[in-house]
mmCIF file of C-alpha atoms and ligand atoms in Angstrom:
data_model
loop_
_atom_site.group_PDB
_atom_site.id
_atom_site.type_symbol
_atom_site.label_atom_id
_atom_site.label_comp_id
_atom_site.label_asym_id
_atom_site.label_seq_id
_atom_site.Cartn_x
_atom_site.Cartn_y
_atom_site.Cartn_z
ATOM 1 C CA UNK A 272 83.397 68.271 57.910
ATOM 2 C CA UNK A 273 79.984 69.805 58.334
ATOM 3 C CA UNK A 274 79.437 71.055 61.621
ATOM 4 C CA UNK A 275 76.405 70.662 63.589
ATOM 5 C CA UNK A 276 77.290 70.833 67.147
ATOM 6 C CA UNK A 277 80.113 72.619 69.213
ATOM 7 C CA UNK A 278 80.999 72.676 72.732
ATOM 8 C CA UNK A 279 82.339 75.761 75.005
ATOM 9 C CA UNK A 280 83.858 75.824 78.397
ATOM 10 C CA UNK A 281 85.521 79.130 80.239
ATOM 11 C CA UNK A 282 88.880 77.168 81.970
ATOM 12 C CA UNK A 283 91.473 79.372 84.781
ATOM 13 C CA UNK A 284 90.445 82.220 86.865
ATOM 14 C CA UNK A 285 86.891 83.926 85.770
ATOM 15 C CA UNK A 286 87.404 87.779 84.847
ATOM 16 C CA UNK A 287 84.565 89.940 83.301
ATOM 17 C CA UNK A 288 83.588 89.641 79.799
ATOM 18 C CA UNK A 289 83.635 86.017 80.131
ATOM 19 C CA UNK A 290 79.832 85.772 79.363
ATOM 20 C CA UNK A 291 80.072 88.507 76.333
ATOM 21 C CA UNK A 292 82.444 85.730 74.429
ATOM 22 C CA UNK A 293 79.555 83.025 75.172
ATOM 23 C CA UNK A 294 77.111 85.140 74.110
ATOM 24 C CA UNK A 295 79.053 86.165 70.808
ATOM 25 C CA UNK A 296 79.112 82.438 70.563
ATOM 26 C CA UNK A 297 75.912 81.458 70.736
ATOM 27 C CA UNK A 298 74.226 84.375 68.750
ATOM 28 C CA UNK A 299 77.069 83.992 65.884
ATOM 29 C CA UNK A 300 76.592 79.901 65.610
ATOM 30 C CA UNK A 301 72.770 79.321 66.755
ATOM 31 C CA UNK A 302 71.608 82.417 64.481
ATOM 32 C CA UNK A 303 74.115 82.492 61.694
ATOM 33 C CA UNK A 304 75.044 78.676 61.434
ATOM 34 C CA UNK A 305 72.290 76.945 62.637
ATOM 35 C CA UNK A 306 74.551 74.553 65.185
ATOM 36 C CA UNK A 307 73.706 73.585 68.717
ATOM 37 C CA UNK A 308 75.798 75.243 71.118
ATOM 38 C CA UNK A 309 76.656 73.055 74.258
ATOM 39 C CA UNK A 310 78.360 75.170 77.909
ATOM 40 C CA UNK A 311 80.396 72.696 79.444
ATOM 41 C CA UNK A 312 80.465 73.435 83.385
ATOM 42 C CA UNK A 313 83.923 74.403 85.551
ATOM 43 C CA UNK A 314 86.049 73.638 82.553
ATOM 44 C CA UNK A 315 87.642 70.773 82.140
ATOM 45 C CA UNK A 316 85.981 69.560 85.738
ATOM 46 C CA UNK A 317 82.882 69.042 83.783
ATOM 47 C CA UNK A 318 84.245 66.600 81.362
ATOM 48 C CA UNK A 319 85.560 64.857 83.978
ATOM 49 C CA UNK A 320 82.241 64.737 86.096
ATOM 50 C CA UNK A 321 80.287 61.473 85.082
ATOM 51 C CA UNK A 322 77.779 61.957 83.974
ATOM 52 C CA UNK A 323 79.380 65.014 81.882
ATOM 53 C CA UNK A 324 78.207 67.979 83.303
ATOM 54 C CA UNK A 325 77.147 70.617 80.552
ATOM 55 C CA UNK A 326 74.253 72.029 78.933
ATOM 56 C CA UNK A 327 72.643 72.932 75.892
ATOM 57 C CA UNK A 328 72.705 76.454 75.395
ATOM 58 C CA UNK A 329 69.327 78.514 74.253
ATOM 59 C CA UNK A 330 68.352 81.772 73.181
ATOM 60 C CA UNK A 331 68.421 82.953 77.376
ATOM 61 C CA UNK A 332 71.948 83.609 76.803
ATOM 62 C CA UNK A 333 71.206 86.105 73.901
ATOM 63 C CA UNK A 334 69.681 88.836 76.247
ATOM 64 C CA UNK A 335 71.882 91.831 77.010
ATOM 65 C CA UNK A 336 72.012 91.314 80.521
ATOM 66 C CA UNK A 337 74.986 88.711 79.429
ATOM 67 C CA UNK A 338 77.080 91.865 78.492
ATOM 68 C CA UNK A 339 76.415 93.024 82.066
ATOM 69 C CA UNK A 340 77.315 90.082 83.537
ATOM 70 C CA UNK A 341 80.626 89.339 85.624
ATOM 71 C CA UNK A 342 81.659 85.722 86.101
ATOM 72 C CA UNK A 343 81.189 83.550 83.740
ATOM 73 C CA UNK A 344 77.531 81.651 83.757
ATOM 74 C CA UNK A 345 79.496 78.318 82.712
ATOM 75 C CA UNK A 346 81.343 78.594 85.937
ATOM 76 C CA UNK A 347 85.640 77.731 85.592
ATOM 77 C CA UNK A 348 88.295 75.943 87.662
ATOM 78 C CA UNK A 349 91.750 77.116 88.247
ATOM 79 C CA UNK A 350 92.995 73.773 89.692
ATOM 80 C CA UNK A 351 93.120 69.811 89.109
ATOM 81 C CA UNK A 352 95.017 70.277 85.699
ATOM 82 C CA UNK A 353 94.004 66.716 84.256
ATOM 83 C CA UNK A 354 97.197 65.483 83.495
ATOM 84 C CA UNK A 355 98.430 65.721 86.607
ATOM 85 C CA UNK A 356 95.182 65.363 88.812
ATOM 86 C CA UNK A 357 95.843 65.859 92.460
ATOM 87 C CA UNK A 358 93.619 62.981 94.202
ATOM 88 C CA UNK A 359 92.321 63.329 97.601
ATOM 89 C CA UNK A 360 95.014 60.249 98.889
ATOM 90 C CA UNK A 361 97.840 62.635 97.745
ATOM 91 C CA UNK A 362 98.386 60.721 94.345
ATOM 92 C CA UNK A 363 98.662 62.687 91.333
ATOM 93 C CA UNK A 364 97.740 60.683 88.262
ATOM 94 C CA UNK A 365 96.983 61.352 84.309
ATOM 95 C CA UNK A 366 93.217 61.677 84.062
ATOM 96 C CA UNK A 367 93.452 63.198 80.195
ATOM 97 C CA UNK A 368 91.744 59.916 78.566
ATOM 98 C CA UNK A 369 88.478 60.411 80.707
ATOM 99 C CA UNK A 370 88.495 64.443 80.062
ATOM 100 C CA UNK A 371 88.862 62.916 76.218
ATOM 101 C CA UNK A 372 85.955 60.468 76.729
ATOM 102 C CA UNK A 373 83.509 63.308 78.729
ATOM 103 C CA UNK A 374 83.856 65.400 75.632
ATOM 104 C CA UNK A 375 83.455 62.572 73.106
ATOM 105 C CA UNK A 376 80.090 61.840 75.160
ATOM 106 C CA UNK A 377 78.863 64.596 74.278
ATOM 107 C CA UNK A 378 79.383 64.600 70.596
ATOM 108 C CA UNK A 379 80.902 67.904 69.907
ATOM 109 C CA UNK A 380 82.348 68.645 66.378
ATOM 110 C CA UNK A 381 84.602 71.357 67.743
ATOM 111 C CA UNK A 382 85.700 72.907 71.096
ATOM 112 C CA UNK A 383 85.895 76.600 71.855
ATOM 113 C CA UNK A 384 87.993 77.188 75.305
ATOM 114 C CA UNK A 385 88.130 80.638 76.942
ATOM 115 C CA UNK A 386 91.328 80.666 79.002
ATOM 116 C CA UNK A 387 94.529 82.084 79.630
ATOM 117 C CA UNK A 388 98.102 80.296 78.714
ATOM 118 C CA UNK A 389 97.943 77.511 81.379
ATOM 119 C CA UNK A 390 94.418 76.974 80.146
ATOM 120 C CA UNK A 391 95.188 77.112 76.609
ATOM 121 C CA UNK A 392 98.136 74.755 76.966
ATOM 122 C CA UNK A 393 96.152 71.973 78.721
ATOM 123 C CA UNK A 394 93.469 72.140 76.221
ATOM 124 C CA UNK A 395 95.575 71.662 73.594
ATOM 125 C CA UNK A 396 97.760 68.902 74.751
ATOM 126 C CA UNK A 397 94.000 67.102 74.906
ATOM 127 C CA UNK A 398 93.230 68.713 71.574
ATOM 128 C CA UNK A 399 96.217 66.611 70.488
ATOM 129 C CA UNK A 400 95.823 63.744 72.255
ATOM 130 C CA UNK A 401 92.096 63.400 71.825
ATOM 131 C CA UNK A 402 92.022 64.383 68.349
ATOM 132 C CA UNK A 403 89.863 67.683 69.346
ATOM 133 C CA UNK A 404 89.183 70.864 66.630
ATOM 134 C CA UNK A 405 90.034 73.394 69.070
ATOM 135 C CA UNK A 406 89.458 77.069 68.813
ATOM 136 C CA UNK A 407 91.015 79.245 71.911
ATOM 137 C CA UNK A 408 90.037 82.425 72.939
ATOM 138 C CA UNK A 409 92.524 84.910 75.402
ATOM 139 C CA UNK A 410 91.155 86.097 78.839
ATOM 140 C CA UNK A 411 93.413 87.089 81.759
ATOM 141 C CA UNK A 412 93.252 90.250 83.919
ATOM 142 C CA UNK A 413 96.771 89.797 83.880
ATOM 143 C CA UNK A 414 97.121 90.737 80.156
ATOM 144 C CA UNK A 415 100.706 88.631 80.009
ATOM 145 C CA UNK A 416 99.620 87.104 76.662
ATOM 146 C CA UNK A 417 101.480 88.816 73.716
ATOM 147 C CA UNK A 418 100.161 87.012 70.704
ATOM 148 C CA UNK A 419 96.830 89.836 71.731
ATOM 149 C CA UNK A 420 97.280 93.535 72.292
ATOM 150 C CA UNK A 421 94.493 92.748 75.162
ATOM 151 C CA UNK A 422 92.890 89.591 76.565
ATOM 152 C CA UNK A 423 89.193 89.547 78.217
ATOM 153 C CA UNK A 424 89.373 90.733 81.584
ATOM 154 C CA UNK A 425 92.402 93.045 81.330
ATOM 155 C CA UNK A 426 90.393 96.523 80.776
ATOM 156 C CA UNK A 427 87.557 95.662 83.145
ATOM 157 C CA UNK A 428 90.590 95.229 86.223
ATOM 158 C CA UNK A 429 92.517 98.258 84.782
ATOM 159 C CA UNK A 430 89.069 100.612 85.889
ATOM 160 C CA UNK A 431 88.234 98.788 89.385
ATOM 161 C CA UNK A 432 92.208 99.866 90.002
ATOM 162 C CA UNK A 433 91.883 102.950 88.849
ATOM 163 C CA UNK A 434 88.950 103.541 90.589
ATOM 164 C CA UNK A 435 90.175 102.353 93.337
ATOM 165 C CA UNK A 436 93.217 105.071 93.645
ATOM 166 C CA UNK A 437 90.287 107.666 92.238
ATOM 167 C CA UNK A 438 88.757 106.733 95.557
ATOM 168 C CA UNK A 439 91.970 106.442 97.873
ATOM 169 C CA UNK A 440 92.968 110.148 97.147
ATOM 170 C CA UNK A 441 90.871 112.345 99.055
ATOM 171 C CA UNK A 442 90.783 110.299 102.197
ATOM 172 C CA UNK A 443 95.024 110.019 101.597
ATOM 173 C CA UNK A 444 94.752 113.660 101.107
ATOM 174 C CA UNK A 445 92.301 114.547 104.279
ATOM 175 C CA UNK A 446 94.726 112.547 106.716
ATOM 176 C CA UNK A 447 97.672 112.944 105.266
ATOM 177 C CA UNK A 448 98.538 109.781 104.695
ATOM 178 C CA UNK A 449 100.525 107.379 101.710
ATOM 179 C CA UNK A 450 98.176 105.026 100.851
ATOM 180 C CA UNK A 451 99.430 101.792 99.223
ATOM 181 C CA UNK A 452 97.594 99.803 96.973
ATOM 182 C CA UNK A 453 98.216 96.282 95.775
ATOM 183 C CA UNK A 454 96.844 94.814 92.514
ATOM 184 C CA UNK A 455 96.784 91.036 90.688
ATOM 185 C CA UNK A 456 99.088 90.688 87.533
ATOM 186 C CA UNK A 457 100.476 87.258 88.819
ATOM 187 C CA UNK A 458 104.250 87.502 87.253
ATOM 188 C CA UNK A 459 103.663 90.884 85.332
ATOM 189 C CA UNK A 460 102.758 94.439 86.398
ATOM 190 C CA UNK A 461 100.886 95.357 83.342
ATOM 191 C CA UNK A 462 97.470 96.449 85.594
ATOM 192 C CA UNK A 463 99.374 98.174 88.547
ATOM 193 C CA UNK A 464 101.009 100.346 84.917
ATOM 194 C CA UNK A 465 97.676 101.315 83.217
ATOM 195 C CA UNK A 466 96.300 101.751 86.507
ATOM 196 C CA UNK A 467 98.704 104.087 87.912
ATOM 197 C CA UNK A 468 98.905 106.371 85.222
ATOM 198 C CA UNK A 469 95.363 106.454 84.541
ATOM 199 C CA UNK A 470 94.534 106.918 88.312
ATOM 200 C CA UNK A 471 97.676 109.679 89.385
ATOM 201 C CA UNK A 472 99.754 107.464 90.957
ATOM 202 C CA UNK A 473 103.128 109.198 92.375
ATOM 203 C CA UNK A 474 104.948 105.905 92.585
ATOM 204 C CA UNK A 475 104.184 102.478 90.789
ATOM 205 C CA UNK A 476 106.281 99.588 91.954
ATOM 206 C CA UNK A 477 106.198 96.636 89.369
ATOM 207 C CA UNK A 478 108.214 93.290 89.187
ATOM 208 C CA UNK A 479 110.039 93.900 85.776
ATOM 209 C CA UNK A 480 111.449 97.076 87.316
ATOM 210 C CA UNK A 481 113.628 96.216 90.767
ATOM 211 C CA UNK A 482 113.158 99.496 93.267
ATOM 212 C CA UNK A 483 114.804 100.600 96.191
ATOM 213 C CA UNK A 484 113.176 102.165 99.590
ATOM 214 C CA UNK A 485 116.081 104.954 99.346
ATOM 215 C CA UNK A 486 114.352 106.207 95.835
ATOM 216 C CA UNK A 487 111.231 105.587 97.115
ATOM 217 C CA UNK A 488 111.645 108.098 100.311
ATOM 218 C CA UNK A 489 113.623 110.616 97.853
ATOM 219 C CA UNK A 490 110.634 111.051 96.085
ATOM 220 C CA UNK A 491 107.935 111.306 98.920
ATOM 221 C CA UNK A 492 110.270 113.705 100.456
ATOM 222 C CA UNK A 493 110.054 115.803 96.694
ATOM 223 C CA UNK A 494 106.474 115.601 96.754
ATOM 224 C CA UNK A 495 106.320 116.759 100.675
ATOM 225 C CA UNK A 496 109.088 119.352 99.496
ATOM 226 C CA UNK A 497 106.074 120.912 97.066
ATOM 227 C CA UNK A 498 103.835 120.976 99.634
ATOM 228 C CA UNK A 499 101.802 117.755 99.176
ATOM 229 C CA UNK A 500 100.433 116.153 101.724
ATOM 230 C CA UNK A 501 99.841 112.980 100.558
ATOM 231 C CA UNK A 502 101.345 110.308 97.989
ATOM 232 C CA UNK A 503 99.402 107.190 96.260
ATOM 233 C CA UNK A 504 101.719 103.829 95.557
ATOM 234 C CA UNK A 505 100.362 101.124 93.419
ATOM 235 C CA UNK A 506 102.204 97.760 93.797
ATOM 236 C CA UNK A 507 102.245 94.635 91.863
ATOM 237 C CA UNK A 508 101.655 91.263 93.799
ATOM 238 C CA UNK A 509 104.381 90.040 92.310
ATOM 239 C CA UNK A 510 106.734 92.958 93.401
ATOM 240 C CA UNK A 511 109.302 91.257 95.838
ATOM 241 C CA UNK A 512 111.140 92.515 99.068
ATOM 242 C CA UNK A 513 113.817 94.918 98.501
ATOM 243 C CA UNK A 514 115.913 91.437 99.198
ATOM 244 C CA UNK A 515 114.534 89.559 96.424
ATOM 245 C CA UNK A 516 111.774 87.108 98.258
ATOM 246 C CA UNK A 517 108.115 86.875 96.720
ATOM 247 C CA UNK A 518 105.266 87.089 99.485
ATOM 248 C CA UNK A 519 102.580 84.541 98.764
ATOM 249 C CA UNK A 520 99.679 83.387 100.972
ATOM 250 C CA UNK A 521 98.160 80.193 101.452
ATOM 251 C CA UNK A 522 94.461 79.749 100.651
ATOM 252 C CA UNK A 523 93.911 75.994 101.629
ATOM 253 C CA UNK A 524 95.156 72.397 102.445
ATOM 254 C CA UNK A 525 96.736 73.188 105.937
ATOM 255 C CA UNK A 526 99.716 75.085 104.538
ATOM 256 C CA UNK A 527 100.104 72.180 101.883
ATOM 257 C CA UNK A 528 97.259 73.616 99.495
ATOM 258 C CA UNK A 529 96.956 76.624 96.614
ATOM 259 C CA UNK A 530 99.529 79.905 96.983
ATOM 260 C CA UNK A 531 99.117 82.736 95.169
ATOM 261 C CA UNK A 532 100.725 86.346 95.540
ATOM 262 C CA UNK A 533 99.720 88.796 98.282
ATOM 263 C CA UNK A 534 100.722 90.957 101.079
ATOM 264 C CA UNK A 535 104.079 92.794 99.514
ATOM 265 C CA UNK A 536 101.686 96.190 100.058
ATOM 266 C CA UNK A 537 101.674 95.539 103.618
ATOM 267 C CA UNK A 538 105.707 95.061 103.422
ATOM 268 C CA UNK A 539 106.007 98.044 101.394
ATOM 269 C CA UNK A 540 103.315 99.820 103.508
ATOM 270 C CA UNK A 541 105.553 99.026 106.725
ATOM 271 C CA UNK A 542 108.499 99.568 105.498
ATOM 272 C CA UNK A 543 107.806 103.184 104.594
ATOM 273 C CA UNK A 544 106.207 103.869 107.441
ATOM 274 C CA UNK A 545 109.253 102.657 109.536
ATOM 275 C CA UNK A 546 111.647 104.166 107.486
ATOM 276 C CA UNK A 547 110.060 107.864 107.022
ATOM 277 C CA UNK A 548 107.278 108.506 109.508
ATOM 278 C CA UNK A 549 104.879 108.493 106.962
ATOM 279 C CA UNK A 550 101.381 107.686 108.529
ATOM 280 C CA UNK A 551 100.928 104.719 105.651
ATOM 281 C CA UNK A 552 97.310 102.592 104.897
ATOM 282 C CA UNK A 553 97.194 99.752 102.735
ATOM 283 C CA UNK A 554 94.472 98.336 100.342
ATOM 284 C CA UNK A 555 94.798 94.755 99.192
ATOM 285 C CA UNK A 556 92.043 95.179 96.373
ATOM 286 C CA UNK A 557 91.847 91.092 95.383
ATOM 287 C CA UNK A 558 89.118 89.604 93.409
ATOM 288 C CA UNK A 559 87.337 92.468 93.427
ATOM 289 C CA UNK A 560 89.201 93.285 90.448
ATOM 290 C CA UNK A 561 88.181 89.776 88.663
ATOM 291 C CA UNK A 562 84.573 90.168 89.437
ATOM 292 C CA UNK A 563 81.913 93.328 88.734
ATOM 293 C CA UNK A 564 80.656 94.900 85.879
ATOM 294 C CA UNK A 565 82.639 94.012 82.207
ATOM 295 C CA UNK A 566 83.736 97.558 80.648
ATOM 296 C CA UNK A 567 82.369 98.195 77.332
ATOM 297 C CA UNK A 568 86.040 97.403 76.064
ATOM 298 C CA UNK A 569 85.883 93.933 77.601
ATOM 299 C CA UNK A 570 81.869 93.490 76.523
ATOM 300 C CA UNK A 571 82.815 94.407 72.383
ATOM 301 C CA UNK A 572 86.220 92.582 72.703
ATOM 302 C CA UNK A 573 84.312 89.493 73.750
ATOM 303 C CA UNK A 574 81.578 89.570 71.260
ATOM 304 C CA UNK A 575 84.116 89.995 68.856
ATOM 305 C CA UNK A 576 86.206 87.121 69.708
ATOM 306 C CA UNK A 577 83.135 84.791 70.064
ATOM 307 C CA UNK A 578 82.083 85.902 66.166
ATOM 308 C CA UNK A 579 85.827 85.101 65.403
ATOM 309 C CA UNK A 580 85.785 81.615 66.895
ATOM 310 C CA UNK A 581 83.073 80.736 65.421
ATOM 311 C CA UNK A 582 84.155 81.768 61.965
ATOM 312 C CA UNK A 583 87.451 79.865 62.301
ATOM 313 C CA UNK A 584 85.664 76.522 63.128
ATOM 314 C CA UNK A 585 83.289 76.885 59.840
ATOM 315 C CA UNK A 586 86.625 77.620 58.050
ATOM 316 C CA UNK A 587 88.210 74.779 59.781
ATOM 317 C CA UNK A 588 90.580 76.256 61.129
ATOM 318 C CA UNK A 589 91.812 74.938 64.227
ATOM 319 C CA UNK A 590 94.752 74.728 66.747
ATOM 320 C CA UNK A 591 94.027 78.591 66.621
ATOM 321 C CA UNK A 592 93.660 81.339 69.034
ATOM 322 C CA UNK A 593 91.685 84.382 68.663
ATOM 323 C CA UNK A 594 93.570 87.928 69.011
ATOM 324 C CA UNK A 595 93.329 91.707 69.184
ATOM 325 C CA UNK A 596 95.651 93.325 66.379
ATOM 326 C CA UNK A 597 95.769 97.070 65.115
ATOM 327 C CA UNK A 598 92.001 97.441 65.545
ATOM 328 C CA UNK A 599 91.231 94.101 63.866
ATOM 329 C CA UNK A 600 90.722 90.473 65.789
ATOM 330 C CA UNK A 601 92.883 88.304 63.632
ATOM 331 C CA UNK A 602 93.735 84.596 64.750
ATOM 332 C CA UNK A 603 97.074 82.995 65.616
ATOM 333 C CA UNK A 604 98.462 79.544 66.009
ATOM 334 C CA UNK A 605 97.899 78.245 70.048
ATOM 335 C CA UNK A 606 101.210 77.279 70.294
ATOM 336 C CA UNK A 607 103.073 80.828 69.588
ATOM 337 C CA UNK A 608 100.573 82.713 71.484
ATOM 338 C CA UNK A 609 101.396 80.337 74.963
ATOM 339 C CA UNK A 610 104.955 80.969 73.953
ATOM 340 C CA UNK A 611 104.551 84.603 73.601
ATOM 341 C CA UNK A 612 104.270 85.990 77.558
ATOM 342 C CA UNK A 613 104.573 89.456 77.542
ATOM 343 C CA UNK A 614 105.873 91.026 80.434
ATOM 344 C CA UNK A 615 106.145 95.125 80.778
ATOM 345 C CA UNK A 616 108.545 96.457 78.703
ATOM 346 C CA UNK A 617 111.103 98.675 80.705
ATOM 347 C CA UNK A 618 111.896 100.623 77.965
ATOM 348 C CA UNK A 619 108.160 100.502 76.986
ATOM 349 C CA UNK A 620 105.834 103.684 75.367
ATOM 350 C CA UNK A 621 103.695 103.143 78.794
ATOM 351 C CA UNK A 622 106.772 103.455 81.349
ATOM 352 C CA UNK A 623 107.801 106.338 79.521
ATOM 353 C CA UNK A 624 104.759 107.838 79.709
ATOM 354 C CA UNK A 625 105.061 107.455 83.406
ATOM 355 C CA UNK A 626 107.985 108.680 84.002
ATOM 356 C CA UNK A 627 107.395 111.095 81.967
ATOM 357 C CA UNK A 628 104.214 112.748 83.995
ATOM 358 C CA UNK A 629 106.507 112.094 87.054
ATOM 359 C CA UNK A 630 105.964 108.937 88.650
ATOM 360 C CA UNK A 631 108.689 107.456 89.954
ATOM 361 C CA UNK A 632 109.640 103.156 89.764
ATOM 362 C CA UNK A 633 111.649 103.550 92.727
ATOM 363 C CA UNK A 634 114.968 102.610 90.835
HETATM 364 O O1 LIG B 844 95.707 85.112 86.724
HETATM 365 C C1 LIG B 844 94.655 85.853 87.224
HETATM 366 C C2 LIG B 844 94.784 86.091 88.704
HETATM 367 O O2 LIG B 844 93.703 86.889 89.118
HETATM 368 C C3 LIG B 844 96.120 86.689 89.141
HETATM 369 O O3 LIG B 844 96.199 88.060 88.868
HETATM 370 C C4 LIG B 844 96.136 86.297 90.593
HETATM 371 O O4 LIG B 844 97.453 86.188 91.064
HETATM 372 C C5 LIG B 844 95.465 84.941 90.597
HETATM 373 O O5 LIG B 844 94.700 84.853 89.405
HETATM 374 C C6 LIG B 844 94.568 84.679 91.778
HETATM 375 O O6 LIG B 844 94.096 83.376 91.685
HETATM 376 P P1 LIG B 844 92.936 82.765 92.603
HETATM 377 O O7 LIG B 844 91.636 83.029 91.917
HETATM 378 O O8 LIG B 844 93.271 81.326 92.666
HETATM 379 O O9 LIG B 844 93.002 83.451 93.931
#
């Protein structure tokens, strides 16, 4: 098949390095390849749009300011999976035949689709369906993938957290305070982890390892016995109570719309202050962790997974995903790498290495 023209489209939550992948994209196929490069807007919601909303890329997207660049310039969508479209009369119906016809509109010889497993698993039921050459590409702050040592997004969250307990210290260590934080991860704890070593956390509270208040006050009370003053916590969202509920919140739809995790640091915040007398504070940091600046990590994994995909659809290669192996991007079948969710290991090198400089789980 000679290729002439591909299509790209960033699909699930945005994270930063988003726009280094459709950069590496564009410079790799325009400039090496000679093929026309179309963005396709808010995911899938752009094939579904009539007319098809997307764009033909041009050289604009080449400048270094793209590196720079949080967000992702195609815009993404996080809801209204397409086979199994919530309608506004509370019907949910199968819309994948007109995602199928947006993208045969637009006469694309190949798809490239930046997204993390839910993402990559849609697209490639309507690879299948629509007879689509699909090349995938890993982002998610959460870093839950484990066909990829890291996904786009993952290293860029891992700083804003650790700056954000860099930052927490001295005013937890002027007042006297524990200061909670909570991070994202969604079902894994692999940010709060990095984080909270990186950043000299005392206690990191993550949902692969269950805790207990009476560990957690045994070791503030250690750290008060050697004369500190302060402690710094870093929880997962998806940490639950010390009775096993999740805390979610509600975001829209009159208590009927989108949940997501949030608010266990204001348990755990609460619960420590009620239990000890600690004077506690707690930071929710949010999106703040999605959005910002992309760390060079995130900026040279992305180029390097935009090259990748672009080599793998002159090959032919499809039904692939692009992945970070051993200091090499190597590519994987899509199926095994949405099968492979990699949650912390307990037994890990990086909870070692925690426990190791000290910081206590609470278990
Ligand atoms: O999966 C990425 C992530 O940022 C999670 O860490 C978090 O739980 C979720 O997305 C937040 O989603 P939303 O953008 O819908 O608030």
């Amino acid at each position: 098949m000679a290729v002439k023209r591909i299509g790209i489209l960033t699909s699930g939550g945005d994270c930063a390095g988003l726009n280094a992948v459709i950069r590496g994209v564009y410079a790799h196929a325009k400039g090496h390849f000679g093929w026309d490069v179309v963005g396709i807007h808010n995911g899938t919601a752009g094939l579904l749009a009539r007319p098809v909303e997307a764009t033909e890329l041009d050289d604009r997207v080449l400048g270094s300011d793209m590196l720079r660049q949080g967000g992702t310039i195609l815009g993404t969508t996080n809801k209204g999976d397409p086979f199994d479209f919530p309608m506004d009369d509370g019907r949910r119906i199968d819309r994948s035949a007109e995602v199928i016809d947006g993208y045969r509109d637009l006469k694309l010889d190949a798809l490239i689709g930046i997204g993390g497993d839910g993402s990559m698993a849609i697209l490639r039921r309507l690879a299948q369906q629509g007879g689509i050459n699909l090349v995938t590409v890993p982002k998610t702050i959460d870093n839950d993938l484990g066909a990829t040592e890291v996904s786009i997004g993952f290293e860029t969250a891992v700083q804003t957290a650790t700056e954000a307990l860099d930052h927490l210290q001295p005013t937890a260590a002027s007042h006297s305070r524990v200061m909670v934080l909570e991070v994202m991860g969604r079902d894994a704890g692999h940010i709060a982890l990095s984080a909270g070593i990186a950043g000299g956390a005392d206690i990191i509270l993550i949902p692969e390892i269950p805790y207990r208040f009476a560990a957690i006050e045994q070791k503030l009370a250690a750290l008060r016995k050697r004369g500190r003053n302060f402690a710094l916590i870093i929880v997962a969202e998806a940490v639950r109570t010390e009775d096993g509920q999740s805390i979610t919140a509600v975001h829209s739809g009159g208590g009927k719309g989108v949940k997501t995790y949030g608010g266990i640091g204001h348990y755990i915040g609460e619960e420590i202050a009620q239990r000890s007398g600690a004077e506690t504070r707690v930071t929710v940091l949010g999106h703040v962790q999605r959005g910002g600046t992309p760390e060079p990590k995130d900026r040279l994994l992305g180029s390097a997974f935009g090259v990748h995909a672009v080599d793998l659809i002159a090959a032919g290669k499809f039904d692939r995903m692009v992945a970070w192996r051993e200091r090499e991007v190597v590519d994987v079948p899509i199926e095994s790498a949405i099968e492979g969710y990699q949650a912390v290991d307990p037994k890990g090198t990086l909870v070692k290495t925690a426990r190791g400089v000290g910081i206590s789980f609470g278990d």
